[in-house]
mmCIF file of C-alpha atoms in Angstrom:
data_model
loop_
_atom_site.group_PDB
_atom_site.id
_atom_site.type_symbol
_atom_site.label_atom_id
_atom_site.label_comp_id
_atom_site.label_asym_id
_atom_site.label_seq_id
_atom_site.Cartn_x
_atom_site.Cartn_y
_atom_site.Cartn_z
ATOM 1 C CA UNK A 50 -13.719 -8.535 -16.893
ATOM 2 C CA UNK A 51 -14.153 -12.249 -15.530
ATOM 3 C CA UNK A 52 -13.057 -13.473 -12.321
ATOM 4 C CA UNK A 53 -10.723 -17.419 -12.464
ATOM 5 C CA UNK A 54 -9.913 -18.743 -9.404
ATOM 6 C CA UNK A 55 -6.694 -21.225 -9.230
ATOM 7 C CA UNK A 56 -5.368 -23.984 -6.889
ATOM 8 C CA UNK A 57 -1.395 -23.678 -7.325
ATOM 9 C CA UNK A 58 0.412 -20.593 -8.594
ATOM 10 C CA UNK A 59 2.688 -22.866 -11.001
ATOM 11 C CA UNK A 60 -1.019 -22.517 -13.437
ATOM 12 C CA UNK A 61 -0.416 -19.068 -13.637
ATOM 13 C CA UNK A 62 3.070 -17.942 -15.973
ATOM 14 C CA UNK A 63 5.892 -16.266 -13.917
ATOM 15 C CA UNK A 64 6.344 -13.645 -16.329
ATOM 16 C CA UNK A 65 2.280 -12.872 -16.132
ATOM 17 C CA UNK A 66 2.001 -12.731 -12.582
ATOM 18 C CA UNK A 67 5.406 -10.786 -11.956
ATOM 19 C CA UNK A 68 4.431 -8.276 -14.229
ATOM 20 C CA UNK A 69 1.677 -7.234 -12.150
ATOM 21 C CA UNK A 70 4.134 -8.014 -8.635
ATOM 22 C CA UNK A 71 7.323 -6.623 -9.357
ATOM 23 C CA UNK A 72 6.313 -2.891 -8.279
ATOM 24 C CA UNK A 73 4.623 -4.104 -5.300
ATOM 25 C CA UNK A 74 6.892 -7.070 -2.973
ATOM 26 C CA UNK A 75 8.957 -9.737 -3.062
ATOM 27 C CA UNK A 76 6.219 -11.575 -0.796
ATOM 28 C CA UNK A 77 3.825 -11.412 -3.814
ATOM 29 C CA UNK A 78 6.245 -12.898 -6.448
ATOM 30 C CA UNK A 79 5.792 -16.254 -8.272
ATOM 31 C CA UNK A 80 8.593 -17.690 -7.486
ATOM 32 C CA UNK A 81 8.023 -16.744 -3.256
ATOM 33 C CA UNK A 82 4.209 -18.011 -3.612
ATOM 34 C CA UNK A 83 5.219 -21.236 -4.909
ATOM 35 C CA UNK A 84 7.441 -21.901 -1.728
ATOM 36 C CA UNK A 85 4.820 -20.691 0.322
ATOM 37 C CA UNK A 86 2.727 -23.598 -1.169
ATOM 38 C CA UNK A 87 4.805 -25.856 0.208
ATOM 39 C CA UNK A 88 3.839 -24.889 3.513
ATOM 40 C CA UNK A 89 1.161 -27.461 5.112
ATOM 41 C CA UNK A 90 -0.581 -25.164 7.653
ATOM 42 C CA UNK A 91 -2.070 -23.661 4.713
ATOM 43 C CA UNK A 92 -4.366 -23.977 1.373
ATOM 44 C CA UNK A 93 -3.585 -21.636 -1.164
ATOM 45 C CA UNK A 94 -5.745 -20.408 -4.215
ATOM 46 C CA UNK A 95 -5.280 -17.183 -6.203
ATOM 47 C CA UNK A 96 -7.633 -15.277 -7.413
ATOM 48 C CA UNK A 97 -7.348 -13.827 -11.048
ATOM 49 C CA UNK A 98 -9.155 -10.833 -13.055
ATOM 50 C CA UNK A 99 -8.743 -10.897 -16.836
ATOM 51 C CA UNK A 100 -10.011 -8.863 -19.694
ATOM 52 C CA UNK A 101 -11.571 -10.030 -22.645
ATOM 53 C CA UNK A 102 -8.426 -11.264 -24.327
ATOM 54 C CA UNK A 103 -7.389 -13.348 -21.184
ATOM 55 C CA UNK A 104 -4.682 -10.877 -19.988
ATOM 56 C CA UNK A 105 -4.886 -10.681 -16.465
ATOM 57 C CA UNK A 106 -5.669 -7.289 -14.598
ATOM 58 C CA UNK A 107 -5.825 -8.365 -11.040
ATOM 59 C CA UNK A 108 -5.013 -10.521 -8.709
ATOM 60 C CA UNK A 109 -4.178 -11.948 -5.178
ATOM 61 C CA UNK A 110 -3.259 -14.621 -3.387
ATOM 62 C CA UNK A 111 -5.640 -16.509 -0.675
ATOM 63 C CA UNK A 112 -5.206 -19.144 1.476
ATOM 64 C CA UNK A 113 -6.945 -20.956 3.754
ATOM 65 C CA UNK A 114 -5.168 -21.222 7.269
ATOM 66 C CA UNK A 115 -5.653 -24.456 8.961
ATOM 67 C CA UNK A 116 -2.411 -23.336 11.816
ATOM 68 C CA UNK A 117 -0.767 -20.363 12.491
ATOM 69 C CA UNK A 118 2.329 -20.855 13.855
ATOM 70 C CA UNK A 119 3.136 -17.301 13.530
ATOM 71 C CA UNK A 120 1.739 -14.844 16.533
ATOM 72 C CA UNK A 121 2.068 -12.122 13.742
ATOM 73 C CA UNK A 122 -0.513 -13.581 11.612
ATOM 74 C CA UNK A 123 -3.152 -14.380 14.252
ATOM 75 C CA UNK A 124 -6.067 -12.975 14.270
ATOM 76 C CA UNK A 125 -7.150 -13.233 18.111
ATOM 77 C CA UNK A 126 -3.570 -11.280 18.746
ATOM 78 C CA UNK A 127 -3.869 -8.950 15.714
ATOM 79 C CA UNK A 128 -7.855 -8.154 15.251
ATOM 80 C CA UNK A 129 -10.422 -7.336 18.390
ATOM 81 C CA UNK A 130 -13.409 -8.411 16.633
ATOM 82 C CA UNK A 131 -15.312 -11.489 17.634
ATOM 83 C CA UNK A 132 -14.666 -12.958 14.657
ATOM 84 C CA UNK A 133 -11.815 -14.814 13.496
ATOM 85 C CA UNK A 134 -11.451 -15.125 9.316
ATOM 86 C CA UNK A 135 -9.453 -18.393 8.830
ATOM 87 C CA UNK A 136 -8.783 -17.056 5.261
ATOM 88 C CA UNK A 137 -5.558 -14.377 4.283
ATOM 89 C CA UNK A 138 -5.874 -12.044 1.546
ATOM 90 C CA UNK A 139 -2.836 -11.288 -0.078
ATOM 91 C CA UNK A 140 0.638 -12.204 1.303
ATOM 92 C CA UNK A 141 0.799 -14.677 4.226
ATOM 93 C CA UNK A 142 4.427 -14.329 5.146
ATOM 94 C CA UNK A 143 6.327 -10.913 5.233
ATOM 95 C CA UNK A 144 4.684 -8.264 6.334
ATOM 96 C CA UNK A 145 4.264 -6.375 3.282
ATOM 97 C CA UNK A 146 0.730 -6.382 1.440
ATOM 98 C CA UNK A 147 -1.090 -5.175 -1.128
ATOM 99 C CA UNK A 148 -3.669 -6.338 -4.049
ATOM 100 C CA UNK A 149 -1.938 -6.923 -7.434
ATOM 101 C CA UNK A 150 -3.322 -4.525 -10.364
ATOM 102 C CA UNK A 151 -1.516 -4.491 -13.675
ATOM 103 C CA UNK A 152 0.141 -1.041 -14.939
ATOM 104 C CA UNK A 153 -1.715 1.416 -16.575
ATOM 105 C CA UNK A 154 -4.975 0.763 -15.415
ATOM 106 C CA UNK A 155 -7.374 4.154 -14.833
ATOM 107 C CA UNK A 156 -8.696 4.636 -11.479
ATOM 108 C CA UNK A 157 -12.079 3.476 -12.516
ATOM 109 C CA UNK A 158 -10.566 -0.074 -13.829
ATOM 110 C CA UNK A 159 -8.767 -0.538 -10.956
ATOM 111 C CA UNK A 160 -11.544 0.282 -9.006
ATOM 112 C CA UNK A 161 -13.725 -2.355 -10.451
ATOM 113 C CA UNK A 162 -10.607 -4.806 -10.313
ATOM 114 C CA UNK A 163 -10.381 -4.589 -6.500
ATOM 115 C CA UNK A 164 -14.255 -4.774 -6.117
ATOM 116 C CA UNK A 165 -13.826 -7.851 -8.002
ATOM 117 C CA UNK A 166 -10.797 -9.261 -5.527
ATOM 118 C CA UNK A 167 -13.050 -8.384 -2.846
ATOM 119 C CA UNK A 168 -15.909 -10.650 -4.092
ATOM 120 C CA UNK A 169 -13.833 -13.286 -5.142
ATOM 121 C CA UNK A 170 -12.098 -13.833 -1.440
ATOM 122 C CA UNK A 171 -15.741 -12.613 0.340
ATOM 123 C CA UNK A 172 -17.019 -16.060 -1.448
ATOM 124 C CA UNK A 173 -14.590 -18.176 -1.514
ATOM 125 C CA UNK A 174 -14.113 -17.869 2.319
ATOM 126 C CA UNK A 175 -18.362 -18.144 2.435
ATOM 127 C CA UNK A 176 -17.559 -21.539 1.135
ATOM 128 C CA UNK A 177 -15.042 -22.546 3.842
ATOM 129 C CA UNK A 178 -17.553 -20.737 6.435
ATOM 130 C CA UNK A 179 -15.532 -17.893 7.507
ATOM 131 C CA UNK A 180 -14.504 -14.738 6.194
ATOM 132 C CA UNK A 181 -11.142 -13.228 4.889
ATOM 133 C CA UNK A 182 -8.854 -10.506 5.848
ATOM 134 C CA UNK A 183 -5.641 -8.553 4.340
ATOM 135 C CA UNK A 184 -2.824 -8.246 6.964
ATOM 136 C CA UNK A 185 0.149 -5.773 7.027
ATOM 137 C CA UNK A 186 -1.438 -3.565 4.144
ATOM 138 C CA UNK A 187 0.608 -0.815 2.500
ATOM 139 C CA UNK A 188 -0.643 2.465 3.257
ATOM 140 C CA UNK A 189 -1.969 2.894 0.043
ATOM 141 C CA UNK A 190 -3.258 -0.642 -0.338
ATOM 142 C CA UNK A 191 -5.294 -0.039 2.694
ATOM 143 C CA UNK A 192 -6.642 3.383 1.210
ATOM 144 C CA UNK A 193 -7.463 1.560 -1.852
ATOM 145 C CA UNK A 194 -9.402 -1.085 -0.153
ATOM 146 C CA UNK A 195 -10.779 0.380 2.916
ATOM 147 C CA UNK A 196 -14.501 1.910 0.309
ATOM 148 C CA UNK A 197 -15.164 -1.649 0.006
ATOM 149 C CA UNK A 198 -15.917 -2.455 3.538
ATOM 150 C CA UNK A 199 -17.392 -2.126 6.909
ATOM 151 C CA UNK A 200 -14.810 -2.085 9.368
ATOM 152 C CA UNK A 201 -11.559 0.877 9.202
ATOM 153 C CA UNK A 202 -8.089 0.046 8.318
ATOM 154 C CA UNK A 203 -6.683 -0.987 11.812
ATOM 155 C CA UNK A 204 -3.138 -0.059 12.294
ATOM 156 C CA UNK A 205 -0.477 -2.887 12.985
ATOM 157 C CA UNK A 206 3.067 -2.061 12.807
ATOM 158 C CA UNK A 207 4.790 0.791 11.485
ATOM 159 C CA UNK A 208 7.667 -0.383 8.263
ATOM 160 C CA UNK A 209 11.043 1.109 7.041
ATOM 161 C CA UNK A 210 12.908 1.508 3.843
ATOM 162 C CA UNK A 211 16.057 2.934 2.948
ATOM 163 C CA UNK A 212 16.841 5.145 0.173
ATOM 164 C CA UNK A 213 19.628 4.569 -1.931
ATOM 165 C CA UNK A 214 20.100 7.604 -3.965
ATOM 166 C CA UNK A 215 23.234 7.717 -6.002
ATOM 167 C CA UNK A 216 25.448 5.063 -7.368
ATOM 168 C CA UNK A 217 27.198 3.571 -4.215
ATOM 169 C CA UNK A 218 27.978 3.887 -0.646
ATOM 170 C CA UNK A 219 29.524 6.854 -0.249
ATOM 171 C CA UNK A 220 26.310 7.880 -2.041
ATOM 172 C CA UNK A 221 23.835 6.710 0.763
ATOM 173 C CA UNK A 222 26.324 8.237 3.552
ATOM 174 C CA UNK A 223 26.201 11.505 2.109
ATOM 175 C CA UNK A 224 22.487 11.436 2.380
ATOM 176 C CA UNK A 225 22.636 11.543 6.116
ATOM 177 C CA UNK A 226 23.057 13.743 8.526
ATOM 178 C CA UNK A 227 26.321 15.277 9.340
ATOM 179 C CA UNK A 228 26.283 13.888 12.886
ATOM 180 C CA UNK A 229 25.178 9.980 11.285
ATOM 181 C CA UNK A 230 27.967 10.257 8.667
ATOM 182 C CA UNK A 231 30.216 9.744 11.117
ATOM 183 C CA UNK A 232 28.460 7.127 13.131
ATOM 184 C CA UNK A 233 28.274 4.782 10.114
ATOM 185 C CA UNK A 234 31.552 4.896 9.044
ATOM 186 C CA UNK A 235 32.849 4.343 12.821
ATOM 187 C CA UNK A 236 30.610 1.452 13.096
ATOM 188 C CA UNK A 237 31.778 0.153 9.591
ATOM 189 C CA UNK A 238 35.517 0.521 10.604
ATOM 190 C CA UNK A 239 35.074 -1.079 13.986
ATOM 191 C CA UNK A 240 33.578 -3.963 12.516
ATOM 192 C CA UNK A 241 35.670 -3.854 9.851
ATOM 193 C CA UNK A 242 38.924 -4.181 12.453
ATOM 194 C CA UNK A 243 37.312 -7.080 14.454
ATOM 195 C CA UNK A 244 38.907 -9.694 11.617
ATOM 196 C CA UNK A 245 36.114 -12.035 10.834
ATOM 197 C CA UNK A 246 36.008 -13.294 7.437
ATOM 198 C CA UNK A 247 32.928 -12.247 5.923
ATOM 199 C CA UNK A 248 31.613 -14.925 3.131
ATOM 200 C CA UNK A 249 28.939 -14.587 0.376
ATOM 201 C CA UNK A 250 26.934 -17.606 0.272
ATOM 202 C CA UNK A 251 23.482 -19.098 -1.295
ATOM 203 C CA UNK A 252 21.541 -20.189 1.698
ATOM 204 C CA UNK A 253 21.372 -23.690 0.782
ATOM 205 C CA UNK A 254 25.227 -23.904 1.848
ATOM 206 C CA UNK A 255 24.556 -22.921 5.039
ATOM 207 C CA UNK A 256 21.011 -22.714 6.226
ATOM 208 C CA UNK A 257 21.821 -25.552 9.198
ATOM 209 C CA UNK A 258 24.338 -22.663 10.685
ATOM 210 C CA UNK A 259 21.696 -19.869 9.740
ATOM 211 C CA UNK A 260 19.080 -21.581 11.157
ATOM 212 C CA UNK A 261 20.162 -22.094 14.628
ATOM 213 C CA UNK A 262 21.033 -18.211 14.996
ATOM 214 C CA UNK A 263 17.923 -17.155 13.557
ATOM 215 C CA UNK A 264 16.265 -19.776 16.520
ATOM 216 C CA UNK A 265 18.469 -17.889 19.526
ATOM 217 C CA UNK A 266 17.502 -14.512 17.735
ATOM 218 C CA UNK A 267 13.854 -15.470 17.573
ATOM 219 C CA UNK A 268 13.841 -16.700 21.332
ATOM 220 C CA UNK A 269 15.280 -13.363 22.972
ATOM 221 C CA UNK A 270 12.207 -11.600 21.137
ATOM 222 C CA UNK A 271 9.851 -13.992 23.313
ATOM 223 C CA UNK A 272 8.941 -16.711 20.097
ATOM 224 C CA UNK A 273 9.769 -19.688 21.736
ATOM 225 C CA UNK A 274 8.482 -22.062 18.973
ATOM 226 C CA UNK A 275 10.469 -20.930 16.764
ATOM 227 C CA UNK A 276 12.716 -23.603 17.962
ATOM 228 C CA UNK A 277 16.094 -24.619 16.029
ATOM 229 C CA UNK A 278 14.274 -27.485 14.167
ATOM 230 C CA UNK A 279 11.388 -25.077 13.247
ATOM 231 C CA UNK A 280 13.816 -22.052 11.761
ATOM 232 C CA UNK A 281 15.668 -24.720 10.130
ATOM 233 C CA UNK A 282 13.017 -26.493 8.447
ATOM 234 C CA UNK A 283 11.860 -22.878 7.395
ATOM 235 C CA UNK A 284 15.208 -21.610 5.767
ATOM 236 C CA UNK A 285 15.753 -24.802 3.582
ATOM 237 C CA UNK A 286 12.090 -24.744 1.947
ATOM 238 C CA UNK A 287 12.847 -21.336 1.569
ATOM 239 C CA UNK A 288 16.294 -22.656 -0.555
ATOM 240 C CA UNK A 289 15.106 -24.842 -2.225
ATOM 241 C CA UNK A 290 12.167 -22.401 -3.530
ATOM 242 C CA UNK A 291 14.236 -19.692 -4.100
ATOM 243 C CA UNK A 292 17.220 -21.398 -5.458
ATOM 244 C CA UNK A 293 19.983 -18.823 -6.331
ATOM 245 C CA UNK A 294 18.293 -15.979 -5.787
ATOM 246 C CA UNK A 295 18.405 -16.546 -1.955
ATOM 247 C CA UNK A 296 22.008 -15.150 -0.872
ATOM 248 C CA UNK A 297 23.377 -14.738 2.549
ATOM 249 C CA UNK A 298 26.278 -12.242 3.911
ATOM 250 C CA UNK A 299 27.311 -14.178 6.970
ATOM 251 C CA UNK A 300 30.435 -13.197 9.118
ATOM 252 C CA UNK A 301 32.622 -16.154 10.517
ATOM 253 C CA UNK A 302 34.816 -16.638 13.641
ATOM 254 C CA UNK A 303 37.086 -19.643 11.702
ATOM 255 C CA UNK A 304 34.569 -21.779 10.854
ATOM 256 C CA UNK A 305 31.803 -21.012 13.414
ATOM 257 C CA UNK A 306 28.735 -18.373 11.640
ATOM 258 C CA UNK A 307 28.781 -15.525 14.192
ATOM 259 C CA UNK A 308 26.013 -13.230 12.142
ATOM 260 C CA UNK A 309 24.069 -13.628 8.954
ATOM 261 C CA UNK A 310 21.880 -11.710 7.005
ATOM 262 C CA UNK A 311 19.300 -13.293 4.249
ATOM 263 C CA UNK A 312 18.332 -10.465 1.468
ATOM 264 C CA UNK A 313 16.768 -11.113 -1.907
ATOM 265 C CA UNK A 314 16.892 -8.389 -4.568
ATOM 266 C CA UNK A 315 13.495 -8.120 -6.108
ATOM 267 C CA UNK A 316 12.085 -5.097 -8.432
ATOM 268 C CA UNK A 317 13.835 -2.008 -7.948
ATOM 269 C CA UNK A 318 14.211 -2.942 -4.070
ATOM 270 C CA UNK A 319 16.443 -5.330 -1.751
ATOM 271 C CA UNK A 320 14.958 -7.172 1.091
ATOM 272 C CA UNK A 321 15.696 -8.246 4.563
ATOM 273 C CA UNK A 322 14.218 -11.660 5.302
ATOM 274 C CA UNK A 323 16.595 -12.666 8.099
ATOM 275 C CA UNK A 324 18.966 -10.876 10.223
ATOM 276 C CA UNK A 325 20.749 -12.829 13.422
ATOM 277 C CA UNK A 326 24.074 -12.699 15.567
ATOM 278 C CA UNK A 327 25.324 -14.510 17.780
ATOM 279 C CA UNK A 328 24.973 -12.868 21.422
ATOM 280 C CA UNK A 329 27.660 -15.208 23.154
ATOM 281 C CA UNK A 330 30.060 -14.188 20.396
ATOM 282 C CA UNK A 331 29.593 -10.293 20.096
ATOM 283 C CA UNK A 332 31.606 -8.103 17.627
ATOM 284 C CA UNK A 333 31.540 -4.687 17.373
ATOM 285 C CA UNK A 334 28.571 -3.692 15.488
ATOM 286 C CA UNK A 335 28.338 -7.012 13.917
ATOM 287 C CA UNK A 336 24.112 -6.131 13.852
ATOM 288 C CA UNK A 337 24.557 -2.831 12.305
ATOM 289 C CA UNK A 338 26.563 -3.883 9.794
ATOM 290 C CA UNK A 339 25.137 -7.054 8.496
ATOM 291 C CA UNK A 340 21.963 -5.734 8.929
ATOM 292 C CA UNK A 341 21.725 -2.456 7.055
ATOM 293 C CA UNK A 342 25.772 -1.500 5.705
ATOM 294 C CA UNK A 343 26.584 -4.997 3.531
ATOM 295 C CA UNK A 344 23.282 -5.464 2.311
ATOM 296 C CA UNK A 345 23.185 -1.343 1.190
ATOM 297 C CA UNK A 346 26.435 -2.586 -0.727
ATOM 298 C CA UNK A 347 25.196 -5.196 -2.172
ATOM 299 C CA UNK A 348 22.360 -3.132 -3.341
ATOM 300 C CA UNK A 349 23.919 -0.743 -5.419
ATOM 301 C CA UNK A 350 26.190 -3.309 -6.552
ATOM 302 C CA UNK A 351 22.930 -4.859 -8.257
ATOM 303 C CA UNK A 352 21.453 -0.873 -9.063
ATOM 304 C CA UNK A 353 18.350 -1.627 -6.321
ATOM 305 C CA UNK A 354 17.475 2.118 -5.255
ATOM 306 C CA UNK A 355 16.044 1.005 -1.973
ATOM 307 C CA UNK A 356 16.315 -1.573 0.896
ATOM 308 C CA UNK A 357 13.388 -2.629 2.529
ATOM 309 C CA UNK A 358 14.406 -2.883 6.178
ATOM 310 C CA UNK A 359 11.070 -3.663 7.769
ATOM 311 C CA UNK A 360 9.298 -3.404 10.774
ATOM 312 C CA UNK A 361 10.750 -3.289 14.475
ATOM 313 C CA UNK A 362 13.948 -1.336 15.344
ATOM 314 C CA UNK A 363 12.394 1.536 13.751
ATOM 315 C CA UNK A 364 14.208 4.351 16.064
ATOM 316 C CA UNK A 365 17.871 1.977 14.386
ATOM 317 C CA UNK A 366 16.261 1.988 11.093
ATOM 318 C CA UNK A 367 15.510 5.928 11.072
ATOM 319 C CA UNK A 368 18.649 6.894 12.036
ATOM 320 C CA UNK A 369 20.342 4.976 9.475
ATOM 321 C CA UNK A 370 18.200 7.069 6.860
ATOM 322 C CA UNK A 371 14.764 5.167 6.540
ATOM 323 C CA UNK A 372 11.446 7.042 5.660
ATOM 324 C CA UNK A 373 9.009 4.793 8.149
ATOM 325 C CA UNK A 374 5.222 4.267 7.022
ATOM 326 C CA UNK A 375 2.469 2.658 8.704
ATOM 327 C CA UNK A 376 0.846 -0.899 7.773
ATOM 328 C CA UNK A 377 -2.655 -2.342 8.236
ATOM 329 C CA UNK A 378 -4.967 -5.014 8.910
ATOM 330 C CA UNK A 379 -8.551 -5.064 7.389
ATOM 331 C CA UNK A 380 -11.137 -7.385 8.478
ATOM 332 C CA UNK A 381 -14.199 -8.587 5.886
ATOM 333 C CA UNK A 382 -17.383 -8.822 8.747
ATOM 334 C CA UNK A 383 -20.182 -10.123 8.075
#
């Protein structure tokens, strides 16, 4: 094995490093890291293991943080050591991490392979004069990583995903509870009944409208710089980097966006980037549904057989069938 490190993802071929990402997250794909280059509070390299014949058996992103606008992703809010590593292993945006290893490897490969990551990000933040660290690891992520240094896994934030088993709706609501069954088809009606038109959009069409919900949403949760102009800004690098692929279920009172909800299908899973309502315009169960029921449709409709639904809410998330796990951070010290 030998250890290339690269300055822009675009030198790496999407098919080479989505092989080794589409099991894992949407946050690790090509065509996400190369929007995420575009993002000027941060450097990006990626580190890449290859065998003899140049296929590659490893890798991960890194990237030097000069700003972190995000309170999620800093470290004297996430990590009580002393230190604070200016470099991310892994996925910066998302909150959903883990090293990339191809298929097929035996433990003993991959073993080596992550020993190798390890080195690779341990040096290249020695040259920046810090150290690195992987936020919002995957359970087993962090169990694969934690032998290779000092400090324990430190628990973050706990994560749900939804099931899909089946074929279609009805499907997923027979996998519930007796009691829920009923629950989700009220709330589905309800909204249903409230007569807003309900449009299918790429989010370059409407990322202005999407934008300024996703700032009011942002601000009741106590992140007041995520401002209008910041979400905004944020939405349409994200659709112009993800092109088609970024689609958006938004509900309309006439011509005024009352709710939208931002999914990508990616692997065998669909995932919530960005959920938002309007609070001065409520309908009933306008959340629920754009949140977990339409993007569960449009799931199936595209055979995912699971929707990521992320962290918060978890209590919402579990009652609507998600299986909850735990993610990590893990701090390199010196």
């Amino acid at each position: 094995m030998n250890t290339d490190l690269v300055h822009s993802i675009h030198d790496v071929p999407a098919g080479e490093w989505d092989r080794l990402a589409r099991q894992t997250s949407l946050y690790l794909s090509h065509r996400w890291l190369a929007g995420e280059e575009q993002d000027p509070t941060a450097t990006a390299s990626y580190v890449l293991v290859r065998d003899r014949e140049g296929a590659i058996l490893a890798a991960t992103p890194l990237y030097e943080v000069h700003e972190e606008p995000n309170d999620n992703y800093r470290t004297d809010t996430v990590l009580s050591s002393p230190a604070s590593p200016r470099v991310i292993a892994g996925a910066r945006r998302g909150y959903h991490n883990s090293p990339l290893t191809a298929p097929g490897l035996t433990a003993d490969q991959r073993a080596a392979c992550l020993t190798l990551l390890r080195d690779a990000a341990r040096a290249h933040a020695g040259r920046l004069g810090t150290t690195h660290w992987w936020p919002y690891l995957t359970r087993a992520a962090a169990d694969a990583l934690a032998p290779l240094y000092r400090e324990r896994p430190r628990h973050q934030q706990d994560d749900a995903t939804i099931p899909l088993p089946g074929h279609g709706f009805d499907d997923y609501v027979a996998s519930l509870p007796a009691k829920r069954r009923a629950g989700v088809r009220s709330e589905r009606r309800a909204f249903a009944e409230s007569g807003l038109d309900l449009r299918i959009q790429p989010l370059g069409d409407c990322y202005q409208d999407a934008g300024s919900l996703l700032a009011g949403h942002q601000k009741s949760h106590g992140h007041a710089r995520d401002s209008t102009g910041v979400m905004t800004e944020l939405l349409k690098r994200q659709a112009e980097a993800m092109g088609d692929t970024a689609r958006v279920a938004a509900a309309y009172d006439q011509d005024r966006m009352i709710g939208f909800c931002l999914s990508y299908h990616y692997g065998a899973t669909t995932w919530i980037r960005a959920v938002a309502a309007d609070k001065e315009h409520p309908a009933p169960y306008a959340y629920f549904n754009l949140a977990y029921y339409l993007p569960i449709e449009d799931a199936y409709a595209h055979k995912t057989t699971a929707l990521h639904a992320g962290m918060k809410s978890i209590e919402a998330k579990r009652l609507r069938g998600a299986e909850v796990s735990s993610l990590y951070a893990l701090h390199d010290v010196p």
